PDB file of C-alpha atoms in Angstrom:
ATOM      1  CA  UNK K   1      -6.651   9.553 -31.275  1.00  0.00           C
ATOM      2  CA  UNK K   2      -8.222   7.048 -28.647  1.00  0.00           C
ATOM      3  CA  UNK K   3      -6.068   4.355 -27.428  1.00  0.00           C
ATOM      4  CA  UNK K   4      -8.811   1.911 -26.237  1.00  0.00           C
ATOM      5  CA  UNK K   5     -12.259   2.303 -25.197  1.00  0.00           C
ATOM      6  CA  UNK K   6     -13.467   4.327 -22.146  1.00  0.00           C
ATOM      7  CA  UNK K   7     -15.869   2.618 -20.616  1.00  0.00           C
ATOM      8  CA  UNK K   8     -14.468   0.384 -17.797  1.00  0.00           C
ATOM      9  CA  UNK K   9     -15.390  -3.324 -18.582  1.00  0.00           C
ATOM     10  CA  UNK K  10     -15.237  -5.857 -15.564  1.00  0.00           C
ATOM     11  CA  UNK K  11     -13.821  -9.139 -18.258  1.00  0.00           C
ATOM     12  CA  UNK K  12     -11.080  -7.162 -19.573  1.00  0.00           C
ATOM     13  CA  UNK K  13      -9.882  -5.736 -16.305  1.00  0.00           C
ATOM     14  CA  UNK K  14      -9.903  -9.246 -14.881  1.00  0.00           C
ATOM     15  CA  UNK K  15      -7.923 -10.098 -17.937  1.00  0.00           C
ATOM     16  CA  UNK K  16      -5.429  -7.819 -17.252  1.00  0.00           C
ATOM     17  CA  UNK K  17      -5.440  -8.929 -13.779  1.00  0.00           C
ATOM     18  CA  UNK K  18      -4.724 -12.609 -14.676  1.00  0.00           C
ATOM     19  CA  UNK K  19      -1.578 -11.438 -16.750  1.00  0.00           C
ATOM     20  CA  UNK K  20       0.159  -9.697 -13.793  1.00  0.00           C
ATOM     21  CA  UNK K  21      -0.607 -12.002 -11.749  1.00  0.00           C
ATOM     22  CA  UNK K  22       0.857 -14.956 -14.133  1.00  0.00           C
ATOM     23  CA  UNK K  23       4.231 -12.680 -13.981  1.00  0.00           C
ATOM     24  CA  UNK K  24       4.530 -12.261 -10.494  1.00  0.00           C
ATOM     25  CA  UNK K  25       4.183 -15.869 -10.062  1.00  0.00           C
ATOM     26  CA  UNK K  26       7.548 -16.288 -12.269  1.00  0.00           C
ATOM     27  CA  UNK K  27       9.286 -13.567  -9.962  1.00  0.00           C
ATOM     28  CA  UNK K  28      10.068 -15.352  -6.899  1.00  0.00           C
ATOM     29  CA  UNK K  29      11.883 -12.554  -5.289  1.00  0.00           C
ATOM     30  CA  UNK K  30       8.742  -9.697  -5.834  1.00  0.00           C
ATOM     31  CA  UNK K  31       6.891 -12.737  -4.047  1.00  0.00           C
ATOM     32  CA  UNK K  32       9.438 -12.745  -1.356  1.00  0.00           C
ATOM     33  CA  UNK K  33       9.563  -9.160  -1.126  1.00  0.00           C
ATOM     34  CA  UNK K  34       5.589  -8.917  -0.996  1.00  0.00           C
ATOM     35  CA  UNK K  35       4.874 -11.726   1.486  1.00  0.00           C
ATOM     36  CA  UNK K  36       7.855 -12.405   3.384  1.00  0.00           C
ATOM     37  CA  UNK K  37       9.368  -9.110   3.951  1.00  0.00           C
ATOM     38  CA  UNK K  38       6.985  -7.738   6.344  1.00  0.00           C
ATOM     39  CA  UNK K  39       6.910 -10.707   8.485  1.00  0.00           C
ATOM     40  CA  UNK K  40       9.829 -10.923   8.919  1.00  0.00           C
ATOM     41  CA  UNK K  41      10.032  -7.044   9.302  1.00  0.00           C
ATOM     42  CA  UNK K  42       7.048  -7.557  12.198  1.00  0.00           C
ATOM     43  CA  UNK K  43       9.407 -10.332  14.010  1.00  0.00           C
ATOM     44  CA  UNK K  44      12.628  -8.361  14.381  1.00  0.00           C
ATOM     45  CA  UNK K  45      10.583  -5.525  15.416  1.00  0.00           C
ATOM     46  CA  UNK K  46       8.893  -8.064  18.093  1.00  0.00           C
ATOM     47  CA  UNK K  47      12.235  -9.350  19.468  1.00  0.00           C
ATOM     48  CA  UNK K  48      14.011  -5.994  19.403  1.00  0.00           C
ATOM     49  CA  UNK K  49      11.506  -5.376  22.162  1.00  0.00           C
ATOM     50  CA  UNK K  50      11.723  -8.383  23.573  1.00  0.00           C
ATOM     51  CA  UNK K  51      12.637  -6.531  27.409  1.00  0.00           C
ATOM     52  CA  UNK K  52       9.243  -4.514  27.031  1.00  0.00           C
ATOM     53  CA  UNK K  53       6.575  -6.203  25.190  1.00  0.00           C
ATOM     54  CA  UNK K  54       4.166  -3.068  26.134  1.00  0.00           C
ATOM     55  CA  UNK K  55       6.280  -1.400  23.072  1.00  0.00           C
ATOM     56  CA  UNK K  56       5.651  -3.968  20.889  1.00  0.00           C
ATOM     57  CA  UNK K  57       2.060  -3.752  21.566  1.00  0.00           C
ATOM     58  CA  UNK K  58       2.178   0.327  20.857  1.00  0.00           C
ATOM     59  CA  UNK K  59       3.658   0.309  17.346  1.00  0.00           C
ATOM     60  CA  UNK K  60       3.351  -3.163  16.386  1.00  0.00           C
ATOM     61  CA  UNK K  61      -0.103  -2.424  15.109  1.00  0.00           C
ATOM     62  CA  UNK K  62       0.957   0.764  13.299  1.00  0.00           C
ATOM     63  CA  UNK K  63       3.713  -0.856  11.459  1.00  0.00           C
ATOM     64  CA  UNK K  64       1.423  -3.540  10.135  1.00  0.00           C
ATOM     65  CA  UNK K  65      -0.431  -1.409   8.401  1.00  0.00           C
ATOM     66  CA  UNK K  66       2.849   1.042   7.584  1.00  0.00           C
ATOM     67  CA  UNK K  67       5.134  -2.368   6.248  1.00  0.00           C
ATOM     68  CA  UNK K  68       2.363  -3.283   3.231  1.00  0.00           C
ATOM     69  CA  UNK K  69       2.029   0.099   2.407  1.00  0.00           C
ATOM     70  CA  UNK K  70       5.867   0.810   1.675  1.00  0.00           C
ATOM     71  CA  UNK K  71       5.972  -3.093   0.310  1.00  0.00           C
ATOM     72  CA  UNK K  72       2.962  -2.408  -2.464  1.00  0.00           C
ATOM     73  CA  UNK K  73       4.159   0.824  -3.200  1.00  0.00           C
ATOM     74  CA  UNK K  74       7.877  -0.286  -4.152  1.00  0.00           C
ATOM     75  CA  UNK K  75       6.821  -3.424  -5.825  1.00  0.00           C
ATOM     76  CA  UNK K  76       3.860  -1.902  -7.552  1.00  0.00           C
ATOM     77  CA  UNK K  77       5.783   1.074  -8.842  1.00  0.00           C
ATOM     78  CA  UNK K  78       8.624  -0.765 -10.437  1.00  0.00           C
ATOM     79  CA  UNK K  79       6.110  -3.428 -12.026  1.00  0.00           C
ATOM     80  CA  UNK K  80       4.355  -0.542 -13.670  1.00  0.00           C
ATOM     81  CA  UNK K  81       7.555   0.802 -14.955  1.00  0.00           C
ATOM     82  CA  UNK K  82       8.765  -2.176 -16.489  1.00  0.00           C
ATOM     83  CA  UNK K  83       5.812  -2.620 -18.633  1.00  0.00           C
ATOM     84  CA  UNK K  84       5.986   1.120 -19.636  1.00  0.00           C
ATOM     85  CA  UNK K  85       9.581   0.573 -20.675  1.00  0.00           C
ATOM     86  CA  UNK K  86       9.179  -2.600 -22.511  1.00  0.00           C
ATOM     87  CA  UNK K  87       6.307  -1.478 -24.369  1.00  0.00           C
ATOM     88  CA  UNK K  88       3.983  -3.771 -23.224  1.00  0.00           C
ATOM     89  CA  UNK K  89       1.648  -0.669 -21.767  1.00  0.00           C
ATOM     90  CA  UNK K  90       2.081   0.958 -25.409  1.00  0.00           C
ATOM     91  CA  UNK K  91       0.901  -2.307 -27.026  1.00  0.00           C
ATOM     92  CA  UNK K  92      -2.115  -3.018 -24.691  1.00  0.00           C
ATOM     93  CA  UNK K  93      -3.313   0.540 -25.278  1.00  0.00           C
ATOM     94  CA  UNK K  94      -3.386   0.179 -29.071  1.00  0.00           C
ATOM     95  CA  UNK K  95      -5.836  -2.639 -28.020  1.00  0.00           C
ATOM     96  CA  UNK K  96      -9.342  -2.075 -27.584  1.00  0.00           C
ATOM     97  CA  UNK K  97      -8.545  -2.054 -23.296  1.00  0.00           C
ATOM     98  CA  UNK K  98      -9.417   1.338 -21.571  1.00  0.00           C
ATOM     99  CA  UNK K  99      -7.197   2.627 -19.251  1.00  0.00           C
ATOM    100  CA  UNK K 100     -10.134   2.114 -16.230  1.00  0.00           C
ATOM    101  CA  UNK K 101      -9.626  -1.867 -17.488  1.00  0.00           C
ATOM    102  CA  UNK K 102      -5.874  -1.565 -17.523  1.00  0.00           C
ATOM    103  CA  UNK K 103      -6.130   0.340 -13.915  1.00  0.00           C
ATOM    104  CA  UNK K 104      -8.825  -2.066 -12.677  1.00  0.00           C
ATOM    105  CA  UNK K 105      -6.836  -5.183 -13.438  1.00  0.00           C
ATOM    106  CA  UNK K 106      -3.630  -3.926 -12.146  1.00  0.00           C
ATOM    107  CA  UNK K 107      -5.222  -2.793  -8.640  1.00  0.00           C
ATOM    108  CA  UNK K 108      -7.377  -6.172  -8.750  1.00  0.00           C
ATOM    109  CA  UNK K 109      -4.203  -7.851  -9.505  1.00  0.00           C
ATOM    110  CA  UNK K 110      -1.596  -6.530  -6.128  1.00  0.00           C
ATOM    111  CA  UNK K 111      -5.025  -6.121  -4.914  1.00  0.00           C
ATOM    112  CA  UNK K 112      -5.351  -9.970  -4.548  1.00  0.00           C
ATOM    113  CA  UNK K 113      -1.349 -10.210  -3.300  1.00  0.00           C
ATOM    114  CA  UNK K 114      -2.048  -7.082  -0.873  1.00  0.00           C
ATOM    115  CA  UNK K 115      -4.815  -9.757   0.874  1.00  0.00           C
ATOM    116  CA  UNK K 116      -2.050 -12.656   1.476  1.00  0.00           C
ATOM    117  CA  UNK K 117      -0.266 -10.069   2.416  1.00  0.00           C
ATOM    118  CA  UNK K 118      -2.104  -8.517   5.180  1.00  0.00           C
ATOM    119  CA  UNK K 119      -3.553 -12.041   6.476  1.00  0.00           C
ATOM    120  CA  UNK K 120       0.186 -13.508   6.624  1.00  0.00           C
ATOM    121  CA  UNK K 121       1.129 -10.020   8.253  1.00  0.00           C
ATOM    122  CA  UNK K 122      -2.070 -10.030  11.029  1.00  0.00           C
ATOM    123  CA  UNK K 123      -2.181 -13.779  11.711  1.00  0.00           C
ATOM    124  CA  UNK K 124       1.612 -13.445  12.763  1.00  0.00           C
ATOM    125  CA  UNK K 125       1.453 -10.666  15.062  1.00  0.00           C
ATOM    126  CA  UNK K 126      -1.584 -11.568  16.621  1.00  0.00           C
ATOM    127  CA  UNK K 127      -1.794 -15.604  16.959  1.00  0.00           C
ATOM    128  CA  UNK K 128       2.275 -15.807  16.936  1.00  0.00           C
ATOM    129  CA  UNK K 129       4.091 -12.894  18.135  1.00  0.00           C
ATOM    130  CA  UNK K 130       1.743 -11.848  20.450  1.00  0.00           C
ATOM    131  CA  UNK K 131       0.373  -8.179  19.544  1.00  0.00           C
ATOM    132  CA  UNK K 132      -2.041  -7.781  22.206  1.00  0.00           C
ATOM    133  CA  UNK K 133      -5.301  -5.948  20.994  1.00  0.00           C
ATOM    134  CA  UNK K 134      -8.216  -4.584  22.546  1.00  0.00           C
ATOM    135  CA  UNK K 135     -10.131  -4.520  19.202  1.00  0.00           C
ATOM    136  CA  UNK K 136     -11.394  -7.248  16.682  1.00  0.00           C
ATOM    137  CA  UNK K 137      -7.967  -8.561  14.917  1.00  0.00           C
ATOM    138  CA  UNK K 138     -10.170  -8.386  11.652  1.00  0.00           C
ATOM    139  CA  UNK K 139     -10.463  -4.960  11.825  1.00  0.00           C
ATOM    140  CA  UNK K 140      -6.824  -4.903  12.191  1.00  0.00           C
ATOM    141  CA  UNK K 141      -7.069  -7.143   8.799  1.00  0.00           C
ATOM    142  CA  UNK K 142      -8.870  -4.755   7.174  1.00  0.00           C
ATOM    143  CA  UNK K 143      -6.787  -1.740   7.421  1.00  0.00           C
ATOM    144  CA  UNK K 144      -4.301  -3.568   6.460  1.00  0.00           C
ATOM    145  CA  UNK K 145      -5.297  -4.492   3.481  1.00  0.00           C
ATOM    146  CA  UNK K 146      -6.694  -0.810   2.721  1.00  0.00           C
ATOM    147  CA  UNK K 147      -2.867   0.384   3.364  1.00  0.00           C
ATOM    148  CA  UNK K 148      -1.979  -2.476   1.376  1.00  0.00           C
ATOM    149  CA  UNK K 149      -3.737  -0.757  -1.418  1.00  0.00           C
ATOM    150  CA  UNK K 150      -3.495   2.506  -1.337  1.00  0.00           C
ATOM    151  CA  UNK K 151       0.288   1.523  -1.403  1.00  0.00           C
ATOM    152  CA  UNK K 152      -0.627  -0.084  -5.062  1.00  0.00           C
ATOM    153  CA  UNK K 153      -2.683   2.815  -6.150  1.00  0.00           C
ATOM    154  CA  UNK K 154       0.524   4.951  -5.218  1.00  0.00           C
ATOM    155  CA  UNK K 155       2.886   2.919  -6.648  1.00  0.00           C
ATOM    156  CA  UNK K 156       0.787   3.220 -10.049  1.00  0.00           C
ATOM    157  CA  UNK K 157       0.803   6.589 -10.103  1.00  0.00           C
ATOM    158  CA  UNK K 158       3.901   7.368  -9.391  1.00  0.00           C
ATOM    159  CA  UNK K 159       5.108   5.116 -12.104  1.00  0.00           C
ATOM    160  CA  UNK K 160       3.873   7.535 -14.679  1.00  0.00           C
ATOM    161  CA  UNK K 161       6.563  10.092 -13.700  1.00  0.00           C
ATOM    162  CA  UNK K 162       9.600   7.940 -13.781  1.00  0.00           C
ATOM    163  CA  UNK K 163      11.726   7.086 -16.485  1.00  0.00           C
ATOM    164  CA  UNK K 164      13.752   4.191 -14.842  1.00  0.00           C
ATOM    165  CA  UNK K 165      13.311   1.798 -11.954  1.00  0.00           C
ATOM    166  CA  UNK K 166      15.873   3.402 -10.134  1.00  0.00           C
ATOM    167  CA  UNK K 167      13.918   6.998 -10.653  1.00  0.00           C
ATOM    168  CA  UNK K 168      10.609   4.564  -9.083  1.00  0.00           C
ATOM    169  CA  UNK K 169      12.587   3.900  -6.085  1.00  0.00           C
ATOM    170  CA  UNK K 170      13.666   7.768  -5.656  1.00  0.00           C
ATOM    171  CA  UNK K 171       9.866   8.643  -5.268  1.00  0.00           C
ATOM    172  CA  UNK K 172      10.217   7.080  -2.136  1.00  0.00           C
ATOM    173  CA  UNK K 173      11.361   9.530  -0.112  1.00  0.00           C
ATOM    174  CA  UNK K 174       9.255  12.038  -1.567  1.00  0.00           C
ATOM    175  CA  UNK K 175       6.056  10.307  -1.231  1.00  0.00           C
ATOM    176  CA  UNK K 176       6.727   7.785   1.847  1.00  0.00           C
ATOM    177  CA  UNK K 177       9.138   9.459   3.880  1.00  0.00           C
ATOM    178  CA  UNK K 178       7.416  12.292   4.779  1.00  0.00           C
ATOM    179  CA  UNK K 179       4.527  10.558   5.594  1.00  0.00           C
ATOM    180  CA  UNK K 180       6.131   8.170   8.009  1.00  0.00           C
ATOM    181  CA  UNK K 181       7.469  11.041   9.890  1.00  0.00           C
ATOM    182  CA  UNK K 182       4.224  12.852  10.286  1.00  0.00           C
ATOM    183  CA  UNK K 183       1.942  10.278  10.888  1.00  0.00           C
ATOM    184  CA  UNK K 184       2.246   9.600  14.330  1.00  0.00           C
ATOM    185  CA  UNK K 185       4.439   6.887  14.574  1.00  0.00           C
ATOM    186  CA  UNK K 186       7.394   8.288  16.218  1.00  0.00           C
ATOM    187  CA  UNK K 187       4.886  11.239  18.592  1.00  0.00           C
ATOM    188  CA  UNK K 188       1.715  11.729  18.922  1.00  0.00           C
ATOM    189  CA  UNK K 189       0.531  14.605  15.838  1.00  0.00           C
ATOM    190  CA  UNK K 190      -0.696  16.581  18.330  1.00  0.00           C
ATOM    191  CA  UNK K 191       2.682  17.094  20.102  1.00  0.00           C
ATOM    192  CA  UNK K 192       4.206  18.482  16.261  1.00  0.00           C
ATOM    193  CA  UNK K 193       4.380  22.063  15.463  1.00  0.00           C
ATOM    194  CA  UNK K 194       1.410  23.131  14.683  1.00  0.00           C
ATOM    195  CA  UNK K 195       2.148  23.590  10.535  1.00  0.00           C
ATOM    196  CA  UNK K 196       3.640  19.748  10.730  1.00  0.00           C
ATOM    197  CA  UNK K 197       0.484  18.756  12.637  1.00  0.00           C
ATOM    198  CA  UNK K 198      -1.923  20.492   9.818  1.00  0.00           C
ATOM    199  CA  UNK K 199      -0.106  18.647   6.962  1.00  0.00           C
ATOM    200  CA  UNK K 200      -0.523  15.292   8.665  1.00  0.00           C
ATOM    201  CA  UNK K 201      -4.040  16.103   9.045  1.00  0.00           C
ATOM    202  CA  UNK K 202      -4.108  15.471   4.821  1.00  0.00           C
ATOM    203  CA  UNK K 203      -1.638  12.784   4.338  1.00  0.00           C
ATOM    204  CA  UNK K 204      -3.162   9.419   4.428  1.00  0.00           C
ATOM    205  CA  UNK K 205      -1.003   7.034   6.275  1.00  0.00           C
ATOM    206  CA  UNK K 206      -2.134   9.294   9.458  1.00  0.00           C
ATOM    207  CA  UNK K 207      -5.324   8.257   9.101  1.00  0.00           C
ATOM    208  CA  UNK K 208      -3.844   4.126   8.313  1.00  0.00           C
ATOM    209  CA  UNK K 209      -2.213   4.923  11.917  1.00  0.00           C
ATOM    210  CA  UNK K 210      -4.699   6.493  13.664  1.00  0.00           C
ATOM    211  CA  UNK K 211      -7.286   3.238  12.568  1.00  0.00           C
ATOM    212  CA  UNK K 212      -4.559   0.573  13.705  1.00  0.00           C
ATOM    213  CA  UNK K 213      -4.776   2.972  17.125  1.00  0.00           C
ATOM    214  CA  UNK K 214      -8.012   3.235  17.545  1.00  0.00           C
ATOM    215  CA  UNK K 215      -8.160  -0.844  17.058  1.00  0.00           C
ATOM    216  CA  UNK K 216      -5.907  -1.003  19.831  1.00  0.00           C
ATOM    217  CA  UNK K 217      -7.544   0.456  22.488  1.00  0.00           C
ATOM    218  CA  UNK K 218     -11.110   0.662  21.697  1.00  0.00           C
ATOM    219  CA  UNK K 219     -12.876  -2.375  21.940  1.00  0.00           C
ATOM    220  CA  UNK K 220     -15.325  -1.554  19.695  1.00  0.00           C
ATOM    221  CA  UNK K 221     -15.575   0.167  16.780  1.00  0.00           C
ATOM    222  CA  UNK K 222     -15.518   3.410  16.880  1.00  0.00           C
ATOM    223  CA  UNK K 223     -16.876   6.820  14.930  1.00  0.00           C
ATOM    224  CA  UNK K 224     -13.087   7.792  14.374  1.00  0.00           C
ATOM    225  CA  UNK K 225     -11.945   4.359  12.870  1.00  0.00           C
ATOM    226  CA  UNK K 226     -15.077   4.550  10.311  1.00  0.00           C
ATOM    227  CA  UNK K 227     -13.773   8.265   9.599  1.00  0.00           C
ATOM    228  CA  UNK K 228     -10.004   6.673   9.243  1.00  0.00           C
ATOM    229  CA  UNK K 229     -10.889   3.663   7.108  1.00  0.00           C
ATOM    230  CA  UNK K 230     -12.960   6.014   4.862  1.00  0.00           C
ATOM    231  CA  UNK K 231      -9.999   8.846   4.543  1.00  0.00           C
ATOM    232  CA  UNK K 232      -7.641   6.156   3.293  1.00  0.00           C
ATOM    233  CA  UNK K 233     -10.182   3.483   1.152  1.00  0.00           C
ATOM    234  CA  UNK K 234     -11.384   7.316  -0.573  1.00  0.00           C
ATOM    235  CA  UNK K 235      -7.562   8.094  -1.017  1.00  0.00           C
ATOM    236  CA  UNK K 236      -6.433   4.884  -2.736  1.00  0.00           C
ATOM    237  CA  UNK K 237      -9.675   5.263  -5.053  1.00  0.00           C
ATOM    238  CA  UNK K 238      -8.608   8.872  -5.595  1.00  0.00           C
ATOM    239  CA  UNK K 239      -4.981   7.920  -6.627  1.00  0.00           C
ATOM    240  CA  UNK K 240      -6.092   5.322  -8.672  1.00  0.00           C
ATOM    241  CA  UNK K 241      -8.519   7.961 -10.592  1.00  0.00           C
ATOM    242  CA  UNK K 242      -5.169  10.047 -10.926  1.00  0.00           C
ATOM    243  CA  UNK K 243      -2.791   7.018 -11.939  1.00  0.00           C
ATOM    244  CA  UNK K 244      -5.816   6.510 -14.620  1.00  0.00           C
ATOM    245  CA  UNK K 245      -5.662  10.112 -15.919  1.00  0.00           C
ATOM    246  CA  UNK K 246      -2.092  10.229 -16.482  1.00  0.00           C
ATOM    247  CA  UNK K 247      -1.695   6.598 -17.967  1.00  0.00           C
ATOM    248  CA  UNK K 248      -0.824   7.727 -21.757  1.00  0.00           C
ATOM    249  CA  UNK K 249       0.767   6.665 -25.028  1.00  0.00           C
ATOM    250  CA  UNK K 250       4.883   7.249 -24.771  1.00  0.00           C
ATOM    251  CA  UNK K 251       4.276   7.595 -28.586  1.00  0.00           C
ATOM    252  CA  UNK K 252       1.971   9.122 -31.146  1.00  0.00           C
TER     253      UNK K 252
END
């Protein structure tokens, strides 16, 4: 039997948005963990190099886009999983709200924190700490925010296969880690075995990486950053497709 209607309808998904968003407002410490995590992430990382700034300037750019992705996809995750668990998902779905709205409004939703996010994030390294740029630092902005997102659209997917918040957290290494070994943070890809350097040619935060690169040295924009912001704006849309398919009814 249906559980809502299909078609995806812009009021309802903003709905949905305004509800999540009402409940993170009541959770101070998700809006600490969103907002003032990766600053203060960025800053420690800043004075840890404080002898060589030239470091700073290598993977500081990287890490801002690598810091909302891991923040989104932990908070977003364990938010999801608490309303499966409490049966607030099951009651919303016996509502006449597709799963696109209920999707929609939960992406719009972190979507909207994911912003505040990034600018806090940018404006810090930039106009505080110093991150020294060749590129437009509202390019840096927008990848950013796309890695902020794709995080989200991770996070609800994910969510689907775990039965507790502590099983939400254990996707982590499975899904993050990996990525954040092979994505050129820690050596160039092209220096990796050639069968590690093919798999990071499909995993999305390579292509968050390579963008915040490319921004770095290029001073303009460039035919690989449109290629990277593509690979991961089409990957957060394709997760959130996925998290969409596999949102479901615990119960007949």
């Amino acid at each position: 039997m249906s559980t809502g209607t299909s078609a995806l309808a812009p009021a309802r998904a903003l709905a949905t948005a305004a509800r999540v968003l009402r409940q993170l407002r009541h959770d101070p410490r998700t809006i600490a963990l969103l907002l003032v995590v990766p600053a203060l992430m960025i800053t420690l990382l800043r004075y840890v190099f404080d002898g060589s700034p030239g470091t700073f300037d290598t993977i500081g750019a990287s890490l801002l886009g690598v810091f909302p992705l891991i923040t989104m996809f932990l908070v977003t995750s364990i938010a999801t999983l608490r309303e499966r668990t409490s049966g607030t998902l099951e009651r919303l779905l016996a509502m006449p709200l597709g799963k696109g709205d209920l999707i929609a409004g939960y992406a719009l939703a972190f979507g909207a924190v994911a912003v505040v996010q990034s600018l806090l994030a940018t404006a810090l390294s930039v106009w505080v700490l110093g991150l020294d740029v060749v590129g437009s630092p509202w390019l840096l902005l927008l990848v950013a925010l796309l890695d902020a997102l794709l995080g989200t659209a991770l996070g609800l997917f994910v969510s689907a296969f775990a039965a507790s918040e502590f099983q939400a957290v254990q996707f982590m290494p499975a899904v993050i880690f990996p990525q954040l070994l092979l994505c050129g943070l820690f050596t160039p890809r092209d220096h990796m075995h050639p069968a590690l350097e093919a798999l990071s040619d499909v995993l999305p935060m390579s292509y968050a990486v390579d963008g915040m690169n490319q921004i770095l040295s290029h001073p303009d924009v460039t035919a690989d950053f449109y290629r990277d912001v593509l690979v991961v704006a089409g990957s957060a849309l394709l997760v959130l497709g996925l998290g969409a398919a596999t949102l479901r009814r615990r119960t007949a």
